[in-house]
Short mmCIF file of C-alpha atoms in Angstrom, two decimals:
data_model
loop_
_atom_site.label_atom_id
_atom_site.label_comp_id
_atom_site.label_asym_id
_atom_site.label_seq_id
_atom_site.Cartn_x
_atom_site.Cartn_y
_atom_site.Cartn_z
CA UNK A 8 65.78 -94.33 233.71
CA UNK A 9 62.49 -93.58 235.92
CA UNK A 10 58.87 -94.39 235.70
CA UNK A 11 55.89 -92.58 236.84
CA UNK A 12 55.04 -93.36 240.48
CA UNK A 13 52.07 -95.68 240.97
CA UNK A 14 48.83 -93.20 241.87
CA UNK A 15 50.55 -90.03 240.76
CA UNK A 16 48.36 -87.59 238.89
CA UNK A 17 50.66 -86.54 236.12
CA UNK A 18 50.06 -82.41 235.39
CA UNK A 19 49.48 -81.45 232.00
CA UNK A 20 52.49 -80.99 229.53
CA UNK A 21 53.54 -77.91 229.20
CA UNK A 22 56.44 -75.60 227.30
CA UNK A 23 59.71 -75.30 229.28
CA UNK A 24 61.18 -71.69 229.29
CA UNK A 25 64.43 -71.34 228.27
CA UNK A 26 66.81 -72.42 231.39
CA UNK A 27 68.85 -69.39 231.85
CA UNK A 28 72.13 -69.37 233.27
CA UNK A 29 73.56 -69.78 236.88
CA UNK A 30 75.37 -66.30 236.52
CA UNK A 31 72.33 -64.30 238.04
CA UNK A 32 72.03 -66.97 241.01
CA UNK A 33 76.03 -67.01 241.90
CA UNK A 34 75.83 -62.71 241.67
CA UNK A 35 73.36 -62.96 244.67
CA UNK A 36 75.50 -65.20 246.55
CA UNK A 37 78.08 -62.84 246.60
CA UNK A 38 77.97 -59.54 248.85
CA UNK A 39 80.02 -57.33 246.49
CA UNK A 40 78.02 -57.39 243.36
CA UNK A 41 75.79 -55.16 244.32
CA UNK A 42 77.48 -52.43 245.86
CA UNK A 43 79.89 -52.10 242.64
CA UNK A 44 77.12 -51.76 240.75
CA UNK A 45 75.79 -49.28 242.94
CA UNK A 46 79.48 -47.26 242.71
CA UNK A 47 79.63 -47.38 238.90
CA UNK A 48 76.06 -45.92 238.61
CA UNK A 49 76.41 -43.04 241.07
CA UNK A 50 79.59 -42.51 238.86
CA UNK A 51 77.28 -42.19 235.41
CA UNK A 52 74.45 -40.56 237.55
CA UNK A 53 77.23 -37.85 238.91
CA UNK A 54 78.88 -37.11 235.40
CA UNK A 55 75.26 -36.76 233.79
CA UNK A 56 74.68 -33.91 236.64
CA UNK A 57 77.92 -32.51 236.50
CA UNK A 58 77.38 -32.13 232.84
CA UNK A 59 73.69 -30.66 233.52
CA UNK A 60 75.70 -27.73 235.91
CA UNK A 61 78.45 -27.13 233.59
CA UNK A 62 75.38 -26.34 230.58
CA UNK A 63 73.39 -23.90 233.19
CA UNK A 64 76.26 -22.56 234.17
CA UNK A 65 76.84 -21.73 230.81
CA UNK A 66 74.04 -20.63 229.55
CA UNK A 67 73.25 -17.96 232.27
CA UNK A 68 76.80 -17.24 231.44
CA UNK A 69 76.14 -16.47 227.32
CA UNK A 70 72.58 -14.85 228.17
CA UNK A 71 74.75 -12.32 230.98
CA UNK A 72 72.07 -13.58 233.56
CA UNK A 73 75.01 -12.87 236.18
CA UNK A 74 72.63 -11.74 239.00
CA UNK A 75 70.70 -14.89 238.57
CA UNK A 76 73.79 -17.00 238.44
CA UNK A 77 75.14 -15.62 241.43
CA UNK A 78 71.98 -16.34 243.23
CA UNK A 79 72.78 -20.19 242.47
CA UNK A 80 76.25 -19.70 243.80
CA UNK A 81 74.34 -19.13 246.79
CA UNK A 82 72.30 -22.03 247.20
CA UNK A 83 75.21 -24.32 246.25
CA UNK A 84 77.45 -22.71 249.14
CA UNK A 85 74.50 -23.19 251.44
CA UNK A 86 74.30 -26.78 250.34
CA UNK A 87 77.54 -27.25 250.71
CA UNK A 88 77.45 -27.17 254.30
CA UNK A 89 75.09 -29.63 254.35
CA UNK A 90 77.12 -32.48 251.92
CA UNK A 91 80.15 -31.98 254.21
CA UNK A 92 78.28 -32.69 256.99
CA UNK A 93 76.90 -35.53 255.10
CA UNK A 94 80.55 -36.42 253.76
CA UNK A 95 81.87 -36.73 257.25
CA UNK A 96 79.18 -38.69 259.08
CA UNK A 97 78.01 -41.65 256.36
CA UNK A 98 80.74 -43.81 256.78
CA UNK A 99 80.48 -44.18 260.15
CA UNK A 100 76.48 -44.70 259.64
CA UNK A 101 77.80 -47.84 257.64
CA UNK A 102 79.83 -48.99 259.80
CA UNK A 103 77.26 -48.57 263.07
CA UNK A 104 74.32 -50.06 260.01
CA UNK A 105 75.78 -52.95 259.51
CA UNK A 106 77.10 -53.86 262.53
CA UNK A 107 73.91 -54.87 263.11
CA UNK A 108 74.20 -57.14 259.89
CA UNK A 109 77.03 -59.01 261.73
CA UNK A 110 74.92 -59.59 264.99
CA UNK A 111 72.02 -60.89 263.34
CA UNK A 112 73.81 -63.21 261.04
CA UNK A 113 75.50 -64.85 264.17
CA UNK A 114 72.41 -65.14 266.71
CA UNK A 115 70.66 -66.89 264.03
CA UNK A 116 73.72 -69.03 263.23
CA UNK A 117 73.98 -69.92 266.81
CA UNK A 118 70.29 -70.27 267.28
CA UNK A 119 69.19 -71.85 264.14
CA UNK A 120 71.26 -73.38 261.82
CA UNK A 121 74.63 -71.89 259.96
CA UNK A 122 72.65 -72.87 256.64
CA UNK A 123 70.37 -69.84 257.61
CA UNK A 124 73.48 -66.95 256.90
CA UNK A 125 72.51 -67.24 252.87
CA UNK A 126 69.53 -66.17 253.97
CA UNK A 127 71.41 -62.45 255.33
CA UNK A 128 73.99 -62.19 252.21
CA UNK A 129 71.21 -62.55 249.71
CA UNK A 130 68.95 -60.47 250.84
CA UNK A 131 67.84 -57.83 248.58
CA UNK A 132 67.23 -54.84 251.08
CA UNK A 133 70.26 -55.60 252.68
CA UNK A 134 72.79 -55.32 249.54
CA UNK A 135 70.39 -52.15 248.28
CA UNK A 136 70.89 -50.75 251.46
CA UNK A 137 74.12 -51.07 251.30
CA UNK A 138 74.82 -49.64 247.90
CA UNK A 139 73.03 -46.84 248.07
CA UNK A 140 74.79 -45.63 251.46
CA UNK A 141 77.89 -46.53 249.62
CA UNK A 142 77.04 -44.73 246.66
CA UNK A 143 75.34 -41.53 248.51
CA UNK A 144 79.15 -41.15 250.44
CA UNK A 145 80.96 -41.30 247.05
CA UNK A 146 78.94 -38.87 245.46
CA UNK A 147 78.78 -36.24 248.60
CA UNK A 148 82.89 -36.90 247.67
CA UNK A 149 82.82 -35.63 243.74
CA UNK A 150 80.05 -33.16 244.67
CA UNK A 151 82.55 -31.61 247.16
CA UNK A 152 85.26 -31.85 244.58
CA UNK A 153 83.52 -30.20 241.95
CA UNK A 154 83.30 -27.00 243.88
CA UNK A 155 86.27 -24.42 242.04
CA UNK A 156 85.83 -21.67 245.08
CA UNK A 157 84.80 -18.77 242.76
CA UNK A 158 82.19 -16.52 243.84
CA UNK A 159 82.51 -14.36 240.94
CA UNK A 160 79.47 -14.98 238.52
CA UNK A 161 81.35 -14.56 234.96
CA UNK A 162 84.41 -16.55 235.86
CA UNK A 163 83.11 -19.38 237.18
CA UNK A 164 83.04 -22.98 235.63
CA UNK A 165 81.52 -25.01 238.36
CA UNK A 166 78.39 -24.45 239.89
CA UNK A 167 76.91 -28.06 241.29
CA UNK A 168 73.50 -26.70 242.29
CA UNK A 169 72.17 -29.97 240.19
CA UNK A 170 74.83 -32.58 242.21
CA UNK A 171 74.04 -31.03 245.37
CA UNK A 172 70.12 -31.46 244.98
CA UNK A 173 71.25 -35.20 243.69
CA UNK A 174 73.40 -35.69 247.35
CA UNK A 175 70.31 -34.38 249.28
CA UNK A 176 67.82 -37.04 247.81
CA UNK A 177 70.46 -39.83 248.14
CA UNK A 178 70.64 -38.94 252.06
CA UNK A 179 66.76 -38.62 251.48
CA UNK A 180 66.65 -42.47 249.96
CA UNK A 181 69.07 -43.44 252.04
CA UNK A 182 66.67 -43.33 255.22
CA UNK A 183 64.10 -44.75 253.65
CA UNK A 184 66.18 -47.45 252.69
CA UNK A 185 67.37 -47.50 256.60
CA UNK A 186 64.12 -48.07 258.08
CA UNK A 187 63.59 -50.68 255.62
CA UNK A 188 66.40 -52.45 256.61
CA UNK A 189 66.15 -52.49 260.48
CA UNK A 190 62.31 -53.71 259.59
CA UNK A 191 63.93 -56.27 257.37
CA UNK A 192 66.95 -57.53 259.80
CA UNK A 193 64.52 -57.81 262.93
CA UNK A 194 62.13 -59.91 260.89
CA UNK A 195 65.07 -62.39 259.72
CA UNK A 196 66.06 -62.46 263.61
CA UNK A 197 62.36 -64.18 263.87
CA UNK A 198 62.71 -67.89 263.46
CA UNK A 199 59.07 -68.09 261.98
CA UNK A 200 59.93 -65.60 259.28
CA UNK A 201 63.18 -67.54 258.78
CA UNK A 202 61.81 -70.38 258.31
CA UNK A 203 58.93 -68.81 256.14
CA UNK A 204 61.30 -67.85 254.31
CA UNK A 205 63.23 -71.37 253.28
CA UNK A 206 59.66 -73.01 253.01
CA UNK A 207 58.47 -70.82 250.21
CA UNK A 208 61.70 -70.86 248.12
CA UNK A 209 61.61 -74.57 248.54
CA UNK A 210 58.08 -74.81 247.09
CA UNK A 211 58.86 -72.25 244.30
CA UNK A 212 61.60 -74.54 243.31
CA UNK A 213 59.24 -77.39 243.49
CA UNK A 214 56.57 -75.80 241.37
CA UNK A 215 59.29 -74.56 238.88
CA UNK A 216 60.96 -78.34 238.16
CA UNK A 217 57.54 -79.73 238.04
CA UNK A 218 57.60 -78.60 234.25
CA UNK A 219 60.39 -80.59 233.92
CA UNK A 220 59.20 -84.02 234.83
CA UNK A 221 57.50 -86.32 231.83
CA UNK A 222 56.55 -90.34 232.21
CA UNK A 223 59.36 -91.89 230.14
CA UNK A 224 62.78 -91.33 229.20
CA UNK A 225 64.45 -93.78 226.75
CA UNK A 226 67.94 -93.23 226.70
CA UNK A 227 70.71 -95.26 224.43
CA UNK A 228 73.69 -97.03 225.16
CA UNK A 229 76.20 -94.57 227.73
CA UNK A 230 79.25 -94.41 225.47
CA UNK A 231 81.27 -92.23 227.57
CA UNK A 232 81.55 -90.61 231.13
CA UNK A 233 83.04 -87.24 231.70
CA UNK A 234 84.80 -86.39 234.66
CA UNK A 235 84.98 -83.31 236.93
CA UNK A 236 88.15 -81.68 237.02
CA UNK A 237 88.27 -78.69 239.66
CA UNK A 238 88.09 -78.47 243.38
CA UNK A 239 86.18 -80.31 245.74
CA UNK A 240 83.02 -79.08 246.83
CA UNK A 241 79.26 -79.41 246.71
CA UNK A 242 77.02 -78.79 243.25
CA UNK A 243 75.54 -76.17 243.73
CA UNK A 244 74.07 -76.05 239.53
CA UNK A 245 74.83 -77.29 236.24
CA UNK A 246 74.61 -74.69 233.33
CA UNK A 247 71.31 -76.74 231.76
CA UNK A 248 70.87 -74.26 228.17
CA UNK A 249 74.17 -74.75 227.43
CA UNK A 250 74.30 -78.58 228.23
CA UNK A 251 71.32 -78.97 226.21
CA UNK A 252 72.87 -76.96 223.31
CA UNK A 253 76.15 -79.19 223.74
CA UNK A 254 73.78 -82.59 223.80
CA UNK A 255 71.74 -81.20 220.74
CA UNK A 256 74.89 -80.39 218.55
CA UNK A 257 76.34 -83.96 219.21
CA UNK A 258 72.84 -85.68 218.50
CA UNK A 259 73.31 -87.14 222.11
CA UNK A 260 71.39 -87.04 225.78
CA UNK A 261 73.52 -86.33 228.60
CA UNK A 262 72.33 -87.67 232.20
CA UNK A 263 73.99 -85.73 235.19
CA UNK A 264 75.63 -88.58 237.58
CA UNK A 265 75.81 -86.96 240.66
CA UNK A 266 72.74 -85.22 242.44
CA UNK A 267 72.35 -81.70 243.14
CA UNK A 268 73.66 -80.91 246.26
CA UNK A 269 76.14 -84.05 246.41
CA UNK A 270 80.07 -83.73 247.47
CA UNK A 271 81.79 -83.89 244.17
CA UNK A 272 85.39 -84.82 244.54
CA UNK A 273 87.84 -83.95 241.35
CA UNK A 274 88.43 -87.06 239.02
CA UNK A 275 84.99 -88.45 239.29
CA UNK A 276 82.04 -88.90 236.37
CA UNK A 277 79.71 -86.06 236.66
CA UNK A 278 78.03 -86.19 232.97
CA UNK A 279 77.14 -89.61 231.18
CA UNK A 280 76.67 -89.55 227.41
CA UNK A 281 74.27 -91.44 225.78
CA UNK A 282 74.29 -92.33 221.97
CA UNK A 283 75.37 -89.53 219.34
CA UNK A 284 78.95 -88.03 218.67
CA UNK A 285 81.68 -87.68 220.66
CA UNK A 286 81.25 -85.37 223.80
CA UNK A 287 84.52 -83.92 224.66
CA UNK A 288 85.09 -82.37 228.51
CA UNK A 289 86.00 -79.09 226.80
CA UNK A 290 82.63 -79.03 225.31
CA UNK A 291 80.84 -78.99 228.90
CA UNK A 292 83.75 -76.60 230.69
CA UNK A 293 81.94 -74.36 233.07
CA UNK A 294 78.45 -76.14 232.79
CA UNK A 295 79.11 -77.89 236.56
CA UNK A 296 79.12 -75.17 239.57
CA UNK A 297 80.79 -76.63 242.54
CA UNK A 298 81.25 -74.48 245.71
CA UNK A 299 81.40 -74.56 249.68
CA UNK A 300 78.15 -74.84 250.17
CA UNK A 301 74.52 -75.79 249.04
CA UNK A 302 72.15 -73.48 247.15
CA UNK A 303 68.48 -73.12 246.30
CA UNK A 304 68.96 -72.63 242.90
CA UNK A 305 68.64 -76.74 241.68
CA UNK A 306 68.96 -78.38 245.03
CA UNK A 307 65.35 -79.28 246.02
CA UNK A 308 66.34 -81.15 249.15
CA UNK A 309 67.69 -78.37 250.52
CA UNK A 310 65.18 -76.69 251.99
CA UNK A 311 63.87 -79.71 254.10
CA UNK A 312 67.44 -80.04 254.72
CA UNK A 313 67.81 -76.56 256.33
CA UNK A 314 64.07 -77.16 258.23
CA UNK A 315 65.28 -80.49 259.55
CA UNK A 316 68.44 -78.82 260.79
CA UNK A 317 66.74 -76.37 262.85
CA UNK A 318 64.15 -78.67 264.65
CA UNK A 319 67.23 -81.01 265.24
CA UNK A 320 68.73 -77.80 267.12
CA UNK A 321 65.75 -76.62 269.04
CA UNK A 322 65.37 -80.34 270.70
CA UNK A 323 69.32 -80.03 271.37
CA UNK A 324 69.88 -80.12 275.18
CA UNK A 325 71.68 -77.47 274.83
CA UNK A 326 68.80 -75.18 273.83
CA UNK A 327 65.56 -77.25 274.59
CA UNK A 328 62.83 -75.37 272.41
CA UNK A 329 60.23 -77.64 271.25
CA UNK A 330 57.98 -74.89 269.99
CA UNK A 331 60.69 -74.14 266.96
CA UNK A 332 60.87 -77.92 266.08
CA UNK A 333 56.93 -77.95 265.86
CA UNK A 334 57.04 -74.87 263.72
CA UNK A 335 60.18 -76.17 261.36
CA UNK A 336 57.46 -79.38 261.51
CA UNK A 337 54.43 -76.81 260.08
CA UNK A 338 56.84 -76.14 257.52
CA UNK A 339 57.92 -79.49 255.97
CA UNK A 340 54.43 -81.38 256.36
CA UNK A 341 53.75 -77.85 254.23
CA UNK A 342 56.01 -78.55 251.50
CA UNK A 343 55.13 -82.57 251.48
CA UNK A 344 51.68 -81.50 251.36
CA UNK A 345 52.15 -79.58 248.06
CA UNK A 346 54.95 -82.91 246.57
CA UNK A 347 52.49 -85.46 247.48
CA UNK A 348 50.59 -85.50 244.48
CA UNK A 349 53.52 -84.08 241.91
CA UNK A 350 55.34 -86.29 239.61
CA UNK A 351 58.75 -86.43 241.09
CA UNK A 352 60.95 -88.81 238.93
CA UNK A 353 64.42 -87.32 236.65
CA UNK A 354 64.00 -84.09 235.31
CA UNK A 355 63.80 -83.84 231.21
CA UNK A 356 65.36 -81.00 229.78
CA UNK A 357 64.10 -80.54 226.44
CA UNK A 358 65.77 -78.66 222.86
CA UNK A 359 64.05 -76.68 220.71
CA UNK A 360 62.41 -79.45 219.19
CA UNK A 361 60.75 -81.08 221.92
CA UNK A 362 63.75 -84.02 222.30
CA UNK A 363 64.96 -85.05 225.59
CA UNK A 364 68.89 -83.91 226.13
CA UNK A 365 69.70 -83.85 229.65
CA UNK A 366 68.57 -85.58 232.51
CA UNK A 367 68.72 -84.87 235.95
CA UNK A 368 68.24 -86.65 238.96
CA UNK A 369 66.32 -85.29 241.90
CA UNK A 370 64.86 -86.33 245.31
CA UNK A 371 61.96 -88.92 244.79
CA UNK A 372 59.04 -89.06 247.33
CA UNK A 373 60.34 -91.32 249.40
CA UNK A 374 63.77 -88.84 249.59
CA UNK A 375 61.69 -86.12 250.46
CA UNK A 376 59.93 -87.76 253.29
CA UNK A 377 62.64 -89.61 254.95
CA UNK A 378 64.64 -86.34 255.17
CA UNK A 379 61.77 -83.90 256.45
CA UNK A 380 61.10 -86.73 259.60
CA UNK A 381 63.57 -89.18 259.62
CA UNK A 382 65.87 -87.46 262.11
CA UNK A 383 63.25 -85.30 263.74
CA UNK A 384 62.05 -88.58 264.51
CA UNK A 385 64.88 -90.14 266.20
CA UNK A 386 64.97 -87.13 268.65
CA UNK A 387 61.52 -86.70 269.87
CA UNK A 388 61.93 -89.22 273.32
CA UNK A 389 60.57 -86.73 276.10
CA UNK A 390 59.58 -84.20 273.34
CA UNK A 391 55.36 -85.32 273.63
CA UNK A 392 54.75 -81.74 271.38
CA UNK A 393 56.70 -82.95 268.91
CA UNK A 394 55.40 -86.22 268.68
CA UNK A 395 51.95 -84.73 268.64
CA UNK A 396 52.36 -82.35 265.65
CA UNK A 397 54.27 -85.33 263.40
CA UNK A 398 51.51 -87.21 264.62
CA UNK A 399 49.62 -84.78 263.04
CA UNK A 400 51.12 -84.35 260.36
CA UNK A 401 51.52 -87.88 259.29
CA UNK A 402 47.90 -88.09 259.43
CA UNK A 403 47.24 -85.17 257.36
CA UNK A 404 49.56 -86.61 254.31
CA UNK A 405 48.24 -90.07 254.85
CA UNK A 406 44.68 -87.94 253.53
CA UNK A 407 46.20 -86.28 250.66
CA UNK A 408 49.00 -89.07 249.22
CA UNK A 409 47.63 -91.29 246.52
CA UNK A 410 47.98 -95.16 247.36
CA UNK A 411 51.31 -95.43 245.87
CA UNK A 412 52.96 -93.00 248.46
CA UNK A 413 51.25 -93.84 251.29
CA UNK A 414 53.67 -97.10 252.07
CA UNK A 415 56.85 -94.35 253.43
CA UNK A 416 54.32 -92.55 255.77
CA UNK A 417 53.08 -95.62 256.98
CA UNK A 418 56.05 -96.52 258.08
CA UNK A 419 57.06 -93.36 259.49
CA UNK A 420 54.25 -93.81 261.46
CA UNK A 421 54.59 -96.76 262.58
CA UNK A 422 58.37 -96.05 263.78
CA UNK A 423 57.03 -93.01 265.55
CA UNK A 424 54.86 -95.13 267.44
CA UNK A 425 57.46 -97.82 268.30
CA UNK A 426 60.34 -94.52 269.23
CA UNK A 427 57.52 -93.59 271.90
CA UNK A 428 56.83 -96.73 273.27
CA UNK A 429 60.03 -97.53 273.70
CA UNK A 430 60.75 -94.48 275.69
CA UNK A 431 57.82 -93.24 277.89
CA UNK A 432 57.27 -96.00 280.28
CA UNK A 433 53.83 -94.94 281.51
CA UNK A 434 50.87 -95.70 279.74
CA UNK A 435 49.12 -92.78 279.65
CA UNK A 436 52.12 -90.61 278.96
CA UNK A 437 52.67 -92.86 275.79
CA UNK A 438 48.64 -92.18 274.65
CA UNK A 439 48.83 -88.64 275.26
CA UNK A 440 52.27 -88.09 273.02
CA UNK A 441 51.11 -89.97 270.19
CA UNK A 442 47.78 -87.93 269.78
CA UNK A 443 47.49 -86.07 267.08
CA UNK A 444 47.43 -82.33 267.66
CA UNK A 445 48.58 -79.59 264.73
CA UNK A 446 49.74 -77.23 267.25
CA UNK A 447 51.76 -79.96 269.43
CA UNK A 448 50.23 -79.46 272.22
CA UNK A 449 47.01 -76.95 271.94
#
């Protein structure tokens, strides 16, 4: 199936952790998860406080502490003021809030790459954010409800002195949680942070897969080929516990066809099986995640992909801002820097007992490179900062790659050369564009 690239320090074997399921990655792709949660546990928090009230209430009421009690009838009045206020004016601090949401995912749409808007809906701060402000305005509703208008202390039943202080330090969390989100929006509007951002869940995916990856796979004869029946769309993850369970059961090894990431049309093979019982496409239902878009969860090309995407904008015509392409350059050389001496053939997924029972392909070296320079390449005629810092950059990987992966940056080198050459016309314009220089031009 693979073999171990020539000159490639293989890491140490160790244990695989249990893959755990997709569920947790699609929840943060989605924008409503969150705040629901939030809603149902205001809802618990309220009836616990309500409950808490309804006991005091009580037992001032059974000890004839009536002077005392009315004292509380007080303070809750006197909050109450306070929670209408609050009542009336949070929804329209959502709506003014996140606003701001909408303007930041669209400049940095426009100025950076529509891949980048994943970034905004799975951002932590902003879905906590938005939760609690949900929450806080649902709450300041029941709290206002639970007021029955008595004033008299022995005939009262409802006395939310506990609800109301509960209301105050929502309001309380919920600017903290405001200046925390401005902070966090106007950082994401920042194209370095943005792109800070992709590089280090790239290399955390990196690091995690590396665990993955052994010499050898032996696999036995394919004896059937399962297809994908659903809509179109590109995998975005395949469910790997429960294909390894399904392989293990059938005494077989299944090898995912298709790469992470690829366009999967409906009708195609997806899974191959190899050897053992029968594998039946009910067996693997819901194992294959297909959606409108990419995801970082599995796809390891994707974060070179979104880099890539963003330098090829900033040398657009249309916006003309080298500096960005040398930093989305800083970036990938960054993340080749840490593949260049990883194993990167199929991924192993293991059982219990140590036996391969899915494979999976993924980018090899060669993959990696051609997609972090290949195109940046092609653009960088009148760009000589560009050309300096993959100049650069070359040279620094040409340092760290091990013989057998130096071949695909020699010849990205070499085609850099020949893309200036062929387009500055002056001799000295051509020397100074292909020296190397980390920061472009310094």
């Amino acid at each position: 199936m693979s073999t171990q690239e020539p000159g490639v320090r293989r890491p140490p074997r160790r244990r695989r952790p249990p893959a755990l399921s997709p569920l947790r990655e699609h929840l943060r792709d989605t924008f409503w998860f969150a705040p629901a949660a939030g809603l149902v546990g205001v809802l618990l928090l309220w009836w616990a406080a309500a409950e808490l009230d309804a006991a005091i209430v009580a037992a001032f009421q059974e000890h004839r502490e009536y002077e005392a009690l009315g004292e509380l009838i007080g303070l809750a009045d006197d909050a109450k003021t306070i929670i209408t206020t609050v009542s009336s004016a949070m929804m329209t601090f959502i709506g003014v809030v996140f606003s701001i949401s909408l303007v930041a995912v669209q400049m940095a749409s426009g100025q950076l790459s529509p891949r980048v808007v994943r970034i905004f809906v799975r951002s932590r701060i902003t879905k906590l954010t938005l939760a609690v402000f949900l929450a806080t305005f649902v709450l300041s509703l029941l709290v206002l409800a639970a007021y029955d208008g008595e004033s008299d202390p022995r005939k009262v039943t409802a006395v939310p002195l506990v609800q109301s202080v509960l209301t105050m330090a929502m309001v309380a969390l919920s600017l903290v949680l405001f200046i925390a989100y401005v902070n966090s929006t106007l950082r994401l509007m920042r194209v370095s942070h943005v792109m800070d951002r992709i590089s280090r869940e790239s290399l955390a995916l990196l690091k995690a897969q590396e665990r993955d990856r052994e010499e050898e796979v032996v696999l036995g004869p394919e004896t059937a080929r399962l297809t994908y029946e659903g809509r179109a769309g590109a995998l975005r993850d395949v469910y790997i516990a429960r294909l390894v369970r399904v392989a293990r059961r059938r005494g077989a090894v299944l090898r995912l066809i298709p790469r992470i990431g690829d366009f999967v049309l409906p009708g195609t093979p997806v899974i191959a099986v190899h050897g053992g019982a029968e594998v039946t496409r009910k067996a693997v239902r819901r194992t294959v995640s297909v959606g409108v878009e990419r995801t970082f969860h599995q796809d390891l090309g994707f974060g070179l992909r979104q880099l890539a995407d963003i330098a090829l904008r900033a040398l657009s015509p249309a916006v003309n801002d080298p500096t960005t392409a040398v930093q989305a350059l800083d970036r990938i050389v960054q993340f080749l820097a840490v593949a260049v001496n990883l194993p990167l053939g199929a991924l192993r997924h293991r059982d219990g007992q140590g036996r391969v029972r899915l494979v999976q392909d993924v980018p090899s070296w060669t993959d990696l490179v051609d997609l972090g320079l290949t195109e940046i390449r092609g653009v960088v005629a009148g760009n000589p900062q560009v050309s300096r810092r993959m100049m650069a950059g070359i040279d620094d990987l040409l340092s760290l790659a091990p013989p057998g992966r130096r071949e695909v940056l020699e010849r990205h080198r070499a085609l850099l050369v020949e893309v200036v050459e062929r387009t500055v016309p002056d001799a000295a314009d051509r020397e100074f564009a292909l020296t190397a220089d980390r920061q472009g031009i310094g």
